[in-house]
PDB file of C-alpha atoms in Angstrom:
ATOM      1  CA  UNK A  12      71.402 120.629  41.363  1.00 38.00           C
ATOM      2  CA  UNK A  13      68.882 118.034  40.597  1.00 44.00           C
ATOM      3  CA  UNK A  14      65.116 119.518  40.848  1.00 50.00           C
ATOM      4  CA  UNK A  15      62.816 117.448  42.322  1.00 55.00           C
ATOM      5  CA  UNK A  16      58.750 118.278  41.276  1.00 59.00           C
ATOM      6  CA  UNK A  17      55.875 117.874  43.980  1.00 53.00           C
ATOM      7  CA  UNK A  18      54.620 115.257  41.937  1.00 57.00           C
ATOM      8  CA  UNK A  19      58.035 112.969  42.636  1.00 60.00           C
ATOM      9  CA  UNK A  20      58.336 113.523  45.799  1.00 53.00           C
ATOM     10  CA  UNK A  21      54.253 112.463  46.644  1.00 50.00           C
ATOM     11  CA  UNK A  22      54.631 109.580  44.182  1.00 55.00           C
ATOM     12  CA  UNK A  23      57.755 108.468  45.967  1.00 54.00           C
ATOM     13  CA  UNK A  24      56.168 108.637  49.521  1.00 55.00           C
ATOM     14  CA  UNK A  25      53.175 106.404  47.652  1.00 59.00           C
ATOM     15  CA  UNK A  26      55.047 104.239  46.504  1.00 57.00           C
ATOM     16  CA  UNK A  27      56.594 103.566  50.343  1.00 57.00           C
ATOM     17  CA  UNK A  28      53.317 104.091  52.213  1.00 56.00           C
ATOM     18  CA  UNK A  29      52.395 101.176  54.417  1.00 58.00           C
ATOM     19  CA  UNK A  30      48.777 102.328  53.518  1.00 50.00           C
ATOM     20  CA  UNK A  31      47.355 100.013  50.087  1.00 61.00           C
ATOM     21  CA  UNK A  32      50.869  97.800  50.012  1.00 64.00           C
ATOM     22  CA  UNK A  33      49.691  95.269  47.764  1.00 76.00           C
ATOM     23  CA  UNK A  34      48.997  91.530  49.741  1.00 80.00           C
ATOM     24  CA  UNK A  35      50.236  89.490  47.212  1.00 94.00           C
ATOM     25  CA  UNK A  36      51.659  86.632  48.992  1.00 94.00           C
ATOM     26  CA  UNK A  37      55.399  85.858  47.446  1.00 97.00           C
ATOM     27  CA  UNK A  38      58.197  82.926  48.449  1.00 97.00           C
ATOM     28  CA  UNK A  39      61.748  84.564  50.042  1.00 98.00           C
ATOM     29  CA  UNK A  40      64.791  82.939  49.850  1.00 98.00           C
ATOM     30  CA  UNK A  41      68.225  83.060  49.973  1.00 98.00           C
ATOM     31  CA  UNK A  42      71.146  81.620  47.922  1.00 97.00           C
ATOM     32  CA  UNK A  43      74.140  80.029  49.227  1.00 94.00           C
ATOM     33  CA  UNK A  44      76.028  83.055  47.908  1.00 94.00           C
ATOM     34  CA  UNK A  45      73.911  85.065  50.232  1.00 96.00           C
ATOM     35  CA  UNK A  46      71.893  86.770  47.361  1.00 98.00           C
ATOM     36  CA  UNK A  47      68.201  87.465  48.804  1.00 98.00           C
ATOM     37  CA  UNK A  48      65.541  86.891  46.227  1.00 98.00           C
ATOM     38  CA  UNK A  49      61.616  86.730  46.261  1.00 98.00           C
ATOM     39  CA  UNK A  50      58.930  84.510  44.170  1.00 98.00           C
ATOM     40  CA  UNK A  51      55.759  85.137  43.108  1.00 98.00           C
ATOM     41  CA  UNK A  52      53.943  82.195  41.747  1.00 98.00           C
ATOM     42  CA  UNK A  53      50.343  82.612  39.911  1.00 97.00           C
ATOM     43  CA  UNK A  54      47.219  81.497  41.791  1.00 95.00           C
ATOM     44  CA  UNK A  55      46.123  78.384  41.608  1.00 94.00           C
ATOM     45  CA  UNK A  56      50.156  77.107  40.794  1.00 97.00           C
ATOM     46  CA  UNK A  57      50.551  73.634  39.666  1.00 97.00           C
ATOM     47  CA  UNK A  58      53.902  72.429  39.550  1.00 95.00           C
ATOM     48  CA  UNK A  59      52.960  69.436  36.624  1.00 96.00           C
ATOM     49  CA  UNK A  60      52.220  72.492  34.471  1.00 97.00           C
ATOM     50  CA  UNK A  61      54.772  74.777  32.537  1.00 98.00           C
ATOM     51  CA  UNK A  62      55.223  78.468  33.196  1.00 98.00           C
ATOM     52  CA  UNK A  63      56.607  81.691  31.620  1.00 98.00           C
ATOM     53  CA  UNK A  64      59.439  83.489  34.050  1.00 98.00           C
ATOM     54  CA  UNK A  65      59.711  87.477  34.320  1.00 98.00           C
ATOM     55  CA  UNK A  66      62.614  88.510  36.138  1.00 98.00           C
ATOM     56  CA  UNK A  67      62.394  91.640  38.040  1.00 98.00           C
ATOM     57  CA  UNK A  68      65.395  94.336  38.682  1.00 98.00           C
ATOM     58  CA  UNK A  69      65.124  96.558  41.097  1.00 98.00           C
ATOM     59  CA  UNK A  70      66.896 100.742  40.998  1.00 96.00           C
ATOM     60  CA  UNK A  71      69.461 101.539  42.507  1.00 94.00           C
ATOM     61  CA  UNK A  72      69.928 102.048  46.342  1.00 92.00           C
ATOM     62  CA  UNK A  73      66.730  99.989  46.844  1.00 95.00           C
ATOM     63  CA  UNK A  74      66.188  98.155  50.451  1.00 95.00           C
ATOM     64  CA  UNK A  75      64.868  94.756  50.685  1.00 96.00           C
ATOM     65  CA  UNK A  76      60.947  95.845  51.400  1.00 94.00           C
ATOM     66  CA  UNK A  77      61.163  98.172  47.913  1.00 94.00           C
ATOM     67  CA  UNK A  78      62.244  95.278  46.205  1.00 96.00           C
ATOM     68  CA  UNK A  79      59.020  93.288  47.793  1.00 96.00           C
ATOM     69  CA  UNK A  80      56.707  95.895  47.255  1.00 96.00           C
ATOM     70  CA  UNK A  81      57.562  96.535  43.785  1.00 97.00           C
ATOM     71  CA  UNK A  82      57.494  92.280  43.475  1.00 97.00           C
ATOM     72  CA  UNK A  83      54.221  91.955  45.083  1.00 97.00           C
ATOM     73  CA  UNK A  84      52.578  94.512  42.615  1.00 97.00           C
ATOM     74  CA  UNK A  85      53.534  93.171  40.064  1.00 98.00           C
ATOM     75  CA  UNK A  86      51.706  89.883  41.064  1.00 98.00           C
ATOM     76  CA  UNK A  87      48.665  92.211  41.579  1.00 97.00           C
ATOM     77  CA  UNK A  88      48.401  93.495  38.240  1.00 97.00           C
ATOM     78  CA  UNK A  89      49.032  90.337  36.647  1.00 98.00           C
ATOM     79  CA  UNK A  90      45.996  89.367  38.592  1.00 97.00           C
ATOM     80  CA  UNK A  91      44.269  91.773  37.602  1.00 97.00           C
ATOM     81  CA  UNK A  92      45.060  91.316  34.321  1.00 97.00           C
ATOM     82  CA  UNK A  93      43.736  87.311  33.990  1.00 97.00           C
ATOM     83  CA  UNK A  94      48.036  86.973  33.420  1.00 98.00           C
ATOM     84  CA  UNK A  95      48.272  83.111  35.246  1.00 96.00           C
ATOM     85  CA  UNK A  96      51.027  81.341  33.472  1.00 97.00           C
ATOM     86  CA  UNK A  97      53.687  83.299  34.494  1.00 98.00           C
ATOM     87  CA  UNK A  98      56.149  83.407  37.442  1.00 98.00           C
ATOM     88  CA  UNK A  99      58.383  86.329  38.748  1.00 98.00           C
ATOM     89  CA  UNK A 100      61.280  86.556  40.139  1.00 99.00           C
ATOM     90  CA  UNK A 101      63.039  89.380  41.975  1.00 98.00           C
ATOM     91  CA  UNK A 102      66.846  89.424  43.116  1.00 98.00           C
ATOM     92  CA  UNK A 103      68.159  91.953  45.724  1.00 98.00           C
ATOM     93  CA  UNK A 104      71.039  93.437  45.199  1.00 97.00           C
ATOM     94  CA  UNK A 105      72.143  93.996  49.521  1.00 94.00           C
ATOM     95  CA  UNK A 106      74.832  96.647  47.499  1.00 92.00           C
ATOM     96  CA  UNK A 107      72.782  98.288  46.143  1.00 91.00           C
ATOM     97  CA  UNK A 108      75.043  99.707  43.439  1.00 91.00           C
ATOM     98  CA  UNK A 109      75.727  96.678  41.217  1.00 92.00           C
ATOM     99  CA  UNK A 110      74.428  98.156  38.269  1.00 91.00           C
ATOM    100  CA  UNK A 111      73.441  94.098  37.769  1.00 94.00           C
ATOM    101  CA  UNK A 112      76.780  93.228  36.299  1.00 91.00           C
ATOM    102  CA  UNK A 113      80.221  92.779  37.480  1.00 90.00           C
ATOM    103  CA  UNK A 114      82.150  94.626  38.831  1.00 86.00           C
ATOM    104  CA  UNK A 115      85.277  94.995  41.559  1.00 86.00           C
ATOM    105  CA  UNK A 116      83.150  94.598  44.299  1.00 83.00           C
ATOM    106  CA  UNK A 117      80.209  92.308  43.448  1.00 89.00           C
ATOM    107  CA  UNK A 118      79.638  89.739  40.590  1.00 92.00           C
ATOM    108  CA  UNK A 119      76.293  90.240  40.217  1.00 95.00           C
ATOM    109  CA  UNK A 120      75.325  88.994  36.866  1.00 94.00           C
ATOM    110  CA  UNK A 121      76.733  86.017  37.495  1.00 95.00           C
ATOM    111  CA  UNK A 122      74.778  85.540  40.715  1.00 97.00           C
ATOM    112  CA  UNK A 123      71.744  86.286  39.240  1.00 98.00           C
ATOM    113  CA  UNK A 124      72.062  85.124  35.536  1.00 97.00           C
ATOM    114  CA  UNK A 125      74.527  82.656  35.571  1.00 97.00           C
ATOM    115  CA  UNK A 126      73.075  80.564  38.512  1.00 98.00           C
ATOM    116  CA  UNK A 127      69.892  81.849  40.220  1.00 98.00           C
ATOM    117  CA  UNK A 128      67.796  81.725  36.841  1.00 98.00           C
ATOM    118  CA  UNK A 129      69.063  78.077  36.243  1.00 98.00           C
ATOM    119  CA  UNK A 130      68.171  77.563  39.335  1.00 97.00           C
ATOM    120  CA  UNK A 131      64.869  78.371  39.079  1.00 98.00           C
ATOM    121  CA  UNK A 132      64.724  76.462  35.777  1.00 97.00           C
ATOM    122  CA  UNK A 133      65.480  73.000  37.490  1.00 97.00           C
ATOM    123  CA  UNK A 134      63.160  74.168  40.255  1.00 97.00           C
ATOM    124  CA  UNK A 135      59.661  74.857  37.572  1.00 98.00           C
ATOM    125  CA  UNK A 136      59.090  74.279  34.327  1.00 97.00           C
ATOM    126  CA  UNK A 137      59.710  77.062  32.101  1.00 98.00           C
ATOM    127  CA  UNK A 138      59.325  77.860  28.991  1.00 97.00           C
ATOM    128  CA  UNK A 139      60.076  81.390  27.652  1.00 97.00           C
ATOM    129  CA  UNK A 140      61.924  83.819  29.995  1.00 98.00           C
ATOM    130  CA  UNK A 141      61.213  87.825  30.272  1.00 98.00           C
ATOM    131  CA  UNK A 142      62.751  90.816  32.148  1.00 98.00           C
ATOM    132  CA  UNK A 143      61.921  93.914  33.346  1.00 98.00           C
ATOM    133  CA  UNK A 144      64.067  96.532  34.992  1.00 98.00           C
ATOM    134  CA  UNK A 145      63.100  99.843  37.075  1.00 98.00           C
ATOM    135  CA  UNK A 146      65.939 102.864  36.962  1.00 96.00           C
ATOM    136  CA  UNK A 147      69.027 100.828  37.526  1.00 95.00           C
ATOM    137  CA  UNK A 148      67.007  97.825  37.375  1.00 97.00           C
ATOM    138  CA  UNK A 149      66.227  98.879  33.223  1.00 96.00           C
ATOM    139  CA  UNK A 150      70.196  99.568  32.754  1.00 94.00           C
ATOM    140  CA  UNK A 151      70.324  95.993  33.914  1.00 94.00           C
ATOM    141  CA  UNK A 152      67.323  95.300  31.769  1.00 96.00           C
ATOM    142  CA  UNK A 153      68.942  96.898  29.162  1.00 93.00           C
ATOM    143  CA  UNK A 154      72.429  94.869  29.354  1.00 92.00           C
ATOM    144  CA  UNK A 155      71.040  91.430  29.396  1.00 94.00           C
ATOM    145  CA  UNK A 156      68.033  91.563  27.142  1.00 94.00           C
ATOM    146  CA  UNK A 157      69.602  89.596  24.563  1.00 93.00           C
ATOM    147  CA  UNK A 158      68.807  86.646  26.711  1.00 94.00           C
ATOM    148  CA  UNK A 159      65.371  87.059  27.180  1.00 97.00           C
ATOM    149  CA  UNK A 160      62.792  86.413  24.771  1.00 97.00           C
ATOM    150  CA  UNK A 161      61.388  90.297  25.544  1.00 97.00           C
ATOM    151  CA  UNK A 162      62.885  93.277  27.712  1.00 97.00           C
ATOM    152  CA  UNK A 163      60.941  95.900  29.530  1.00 98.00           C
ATOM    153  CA  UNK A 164      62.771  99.019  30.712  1.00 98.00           C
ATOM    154  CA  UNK A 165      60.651 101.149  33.399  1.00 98.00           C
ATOM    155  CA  UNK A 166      62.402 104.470  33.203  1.00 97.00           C
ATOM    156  CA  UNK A 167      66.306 103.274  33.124  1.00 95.00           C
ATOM    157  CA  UNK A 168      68.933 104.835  34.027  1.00 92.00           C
ATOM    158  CA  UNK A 169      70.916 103.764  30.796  1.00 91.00           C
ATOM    159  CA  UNK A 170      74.457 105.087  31.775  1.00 85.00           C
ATOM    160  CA  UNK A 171      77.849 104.797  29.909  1.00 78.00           C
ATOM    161  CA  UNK A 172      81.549 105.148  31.003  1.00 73.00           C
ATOM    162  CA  UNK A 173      81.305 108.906  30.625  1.00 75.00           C
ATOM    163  CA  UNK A 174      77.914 109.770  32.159  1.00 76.00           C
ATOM    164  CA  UNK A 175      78.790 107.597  35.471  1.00 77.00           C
ATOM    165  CA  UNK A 176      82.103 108.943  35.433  1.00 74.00           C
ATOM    166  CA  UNK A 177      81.481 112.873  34.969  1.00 76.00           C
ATOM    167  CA  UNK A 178      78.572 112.965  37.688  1.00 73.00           C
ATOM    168  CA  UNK A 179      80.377 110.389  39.971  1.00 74.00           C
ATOM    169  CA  UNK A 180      77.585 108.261  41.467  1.00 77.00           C
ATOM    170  CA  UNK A 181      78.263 105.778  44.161  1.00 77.00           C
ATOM    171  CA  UNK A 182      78.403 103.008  41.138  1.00 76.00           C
ATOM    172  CA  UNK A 183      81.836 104.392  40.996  1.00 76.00           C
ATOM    173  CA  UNK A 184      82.670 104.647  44.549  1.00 76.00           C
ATOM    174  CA  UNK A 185      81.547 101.002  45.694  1.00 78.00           C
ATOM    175  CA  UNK A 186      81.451  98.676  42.346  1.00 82.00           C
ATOM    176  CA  UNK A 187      83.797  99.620  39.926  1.00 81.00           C
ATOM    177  CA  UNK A 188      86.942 101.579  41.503  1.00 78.00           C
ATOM    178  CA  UNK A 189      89.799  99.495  39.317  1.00 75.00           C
ATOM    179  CA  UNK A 190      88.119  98.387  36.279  1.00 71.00           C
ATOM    180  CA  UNK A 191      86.600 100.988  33.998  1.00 68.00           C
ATOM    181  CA  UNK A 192      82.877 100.264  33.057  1.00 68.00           C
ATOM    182  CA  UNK A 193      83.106  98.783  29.660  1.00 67.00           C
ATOM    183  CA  UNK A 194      79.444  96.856  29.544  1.00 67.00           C
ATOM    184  CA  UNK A 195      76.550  99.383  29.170  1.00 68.00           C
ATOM    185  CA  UNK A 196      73.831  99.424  26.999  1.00 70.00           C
ATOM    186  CA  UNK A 197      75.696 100.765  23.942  1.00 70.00           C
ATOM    187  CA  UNK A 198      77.829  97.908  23.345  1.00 72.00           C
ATOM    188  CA  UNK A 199      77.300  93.919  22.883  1.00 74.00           C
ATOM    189  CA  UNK A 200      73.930  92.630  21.621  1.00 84.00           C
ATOM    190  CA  UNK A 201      71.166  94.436  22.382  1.00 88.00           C
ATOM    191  CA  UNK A 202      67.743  92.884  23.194  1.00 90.00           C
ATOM    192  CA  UNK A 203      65.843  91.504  19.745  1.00 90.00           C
ATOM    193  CA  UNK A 204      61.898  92.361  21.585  1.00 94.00           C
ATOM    194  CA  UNK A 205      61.753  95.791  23.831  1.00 95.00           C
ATOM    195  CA  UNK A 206      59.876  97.857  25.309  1.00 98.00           C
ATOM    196  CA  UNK A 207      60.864 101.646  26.392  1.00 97.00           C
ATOM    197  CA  UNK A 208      58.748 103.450  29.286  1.00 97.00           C
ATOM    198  CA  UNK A 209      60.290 107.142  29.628  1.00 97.00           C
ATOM    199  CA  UNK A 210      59.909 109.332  32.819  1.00 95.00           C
ATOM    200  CA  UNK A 211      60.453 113.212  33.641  1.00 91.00           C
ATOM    201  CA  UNK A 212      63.202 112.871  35.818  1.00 89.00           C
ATOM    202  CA  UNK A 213      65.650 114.594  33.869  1.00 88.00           C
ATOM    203  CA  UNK A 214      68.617 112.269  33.675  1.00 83.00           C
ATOM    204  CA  UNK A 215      66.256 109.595  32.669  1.00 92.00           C
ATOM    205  CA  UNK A 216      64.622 110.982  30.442  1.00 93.00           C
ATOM    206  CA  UNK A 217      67.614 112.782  28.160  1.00 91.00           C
ATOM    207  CA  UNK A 218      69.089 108.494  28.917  1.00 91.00           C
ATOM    208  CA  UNK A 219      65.767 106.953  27.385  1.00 93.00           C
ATOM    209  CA  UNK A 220      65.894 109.254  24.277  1.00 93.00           C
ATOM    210  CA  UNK A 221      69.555 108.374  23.881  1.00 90.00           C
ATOM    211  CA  UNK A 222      68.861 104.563  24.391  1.00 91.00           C
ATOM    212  CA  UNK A 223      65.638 104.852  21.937  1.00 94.00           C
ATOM    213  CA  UNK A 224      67.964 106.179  19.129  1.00 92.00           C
ATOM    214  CA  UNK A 225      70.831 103.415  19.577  1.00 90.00           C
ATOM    215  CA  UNK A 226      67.713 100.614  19.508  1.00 92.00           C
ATOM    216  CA  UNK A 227      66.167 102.333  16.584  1.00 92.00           C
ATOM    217  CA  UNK A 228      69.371 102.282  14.630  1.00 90.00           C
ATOM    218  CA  UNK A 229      69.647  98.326  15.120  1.00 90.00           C
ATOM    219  CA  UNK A 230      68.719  95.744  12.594  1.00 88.00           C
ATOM    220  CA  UNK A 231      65.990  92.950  13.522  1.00 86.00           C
ATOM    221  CA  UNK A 232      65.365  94.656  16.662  1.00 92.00           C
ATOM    222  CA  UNK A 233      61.610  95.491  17.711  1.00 95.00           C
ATOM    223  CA  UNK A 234      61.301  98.230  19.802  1.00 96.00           C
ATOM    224  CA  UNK A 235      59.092 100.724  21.000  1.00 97.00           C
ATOM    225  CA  UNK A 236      59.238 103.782  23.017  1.00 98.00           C
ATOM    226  CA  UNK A 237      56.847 105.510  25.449  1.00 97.00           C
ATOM    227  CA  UNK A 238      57.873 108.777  26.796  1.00 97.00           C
ATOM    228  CA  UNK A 239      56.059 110.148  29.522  1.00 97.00           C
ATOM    229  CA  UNK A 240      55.692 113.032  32.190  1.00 95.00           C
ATOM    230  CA  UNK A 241      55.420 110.289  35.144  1.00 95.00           C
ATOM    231  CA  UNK A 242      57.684 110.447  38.257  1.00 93.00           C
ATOM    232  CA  UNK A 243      60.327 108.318  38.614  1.00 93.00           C
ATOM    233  CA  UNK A 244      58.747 105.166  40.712  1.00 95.00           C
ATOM    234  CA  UNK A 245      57.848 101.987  39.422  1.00 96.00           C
ATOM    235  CA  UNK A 246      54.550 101.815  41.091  1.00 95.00           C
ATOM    236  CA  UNK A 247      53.696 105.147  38.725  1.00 95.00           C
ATOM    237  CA  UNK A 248      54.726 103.165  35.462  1.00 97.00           C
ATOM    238  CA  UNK A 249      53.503 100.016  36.598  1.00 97.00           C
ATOM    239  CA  UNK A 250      50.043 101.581  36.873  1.00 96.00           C
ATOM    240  CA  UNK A 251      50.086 103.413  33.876  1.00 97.00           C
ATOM    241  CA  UNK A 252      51.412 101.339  31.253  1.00 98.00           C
ATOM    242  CA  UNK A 253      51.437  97.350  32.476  1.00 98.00           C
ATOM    243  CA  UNK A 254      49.085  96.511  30.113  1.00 98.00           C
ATOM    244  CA  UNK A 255      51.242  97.400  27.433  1.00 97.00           C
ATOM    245  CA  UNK A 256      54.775  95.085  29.094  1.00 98.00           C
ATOM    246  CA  UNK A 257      51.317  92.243  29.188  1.00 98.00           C
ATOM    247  CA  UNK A 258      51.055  92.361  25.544  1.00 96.00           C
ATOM    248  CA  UNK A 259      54.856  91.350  25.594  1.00 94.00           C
ATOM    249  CA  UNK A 260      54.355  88.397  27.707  1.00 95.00           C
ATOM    250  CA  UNK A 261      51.249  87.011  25.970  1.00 87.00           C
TER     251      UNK A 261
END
């Protein structure tokens, strides 16, 4: 049985309270796959000028509004941290199991990396491209780092075959029911710039330590870990450590 701390559970209901959502005003829009995403642009936006893009995953199970919120305060505290060259953009995964790869059910890596980020390319100018990724959202972080020019993993749930497999989460069930998982963060290239945020939810946290030992043991990687006794919500690790994912985007 998973224990779940009073602090979780009042962080969680914080992090959905109507009460303080952040304003930020973002751009929503829709593919013609049908994948939902969201924009942020910095104030004062001026399409003659170049940018910086952060992409934004989103955990597991997550409904459309999470992925706003979490979207919208992320513009905040760039604002609040004088950050104005860079855009964001935030995919929803309407499964809400992809794991942000592919899969039997959904190709959702292709959706989003494949086409959506060129697609945003042709749309602004950009220059260098980052992601970020909260619970499942960091395993996706955490799989296609390698094409960013830094990675920032809030907390991931950093799964393999086995993990997924003996505890039988819905990313079985719904995404990969003929296929065996074979891309997870232990295998391929892993990202050359990270950053590690670890949480106290259990399965996170024994994942992080696991993940921080695999990135340690890679050559030419930079990488640094943060473990922490936060709950597992982006808003907590957003407001804790975002200066530190700044200093990656800078």
């Amino acid at each position: 049985m998973v224990q779940v701390r009073f602090a979780d559970v009042f962080a969680i209901l914080a992090a959905v309270s109507p009460f303080g959502a952040p304003s930020v005003p973002v751009l929503e829009k829709t593919t013609e796959k049908g994948l939902d995403y969201a924009i942020y642009l910095p104030p004062n936006f001026n399409p003659t000028q170049s940018y910086n893009l952060l992409v934004h995953l989103h955990g597991a199970a997550s409904p459309y509004f999470f992925m706003l919120r979490e979207l919208r305060l992320t513009g905040e505290l760039l604002e609040q941290h004088s950050v104005d060259n860079l855009i964001v953009l935030a995919p929803h995964d309407a499964t809400k199991w992809s794991l942000w790869v592919n899969g039997d059910t959904i190709d959702m890596a292709t959706q989003v990396f494949d086409e959506l980020i060129p697609q945003i390319k042709r749309e602004y100018n950009i220059q260098k491209q980052f992601l970020q990724g909260f619970s499942m959202g960091g395993f996706g972080a955490a799989v296609h780092g390698h094409r960013f020019d830094s990675t920032v993993v809030w907390d991931g749930a950093l799964h393999d075959w086995e993990s997924l497999e003996n505890i039988n989460l819905p990313y079985i069930q719904h995404q990969f029911v003929r296929t065996n998982f074979t891309v997870h963060p232990y295998t391929g290239t892993p990202p050359a710039k990270s950053l590690l945020i670890g949480g106290s939810f259990p399965s996170t946290k024994a994942r992080s330590e696991k993940w921080n030992q695999y990135m340690q043991s890679q050559p030419a990687v930079e990488h640094e870990f943060i473990p922490t006794t936060l709950p597992h919500t982006y808003r907590s690790f957003a407001l804790e450590h975002f200066d530190k994912a700044v200093a990656l985007w800078n």
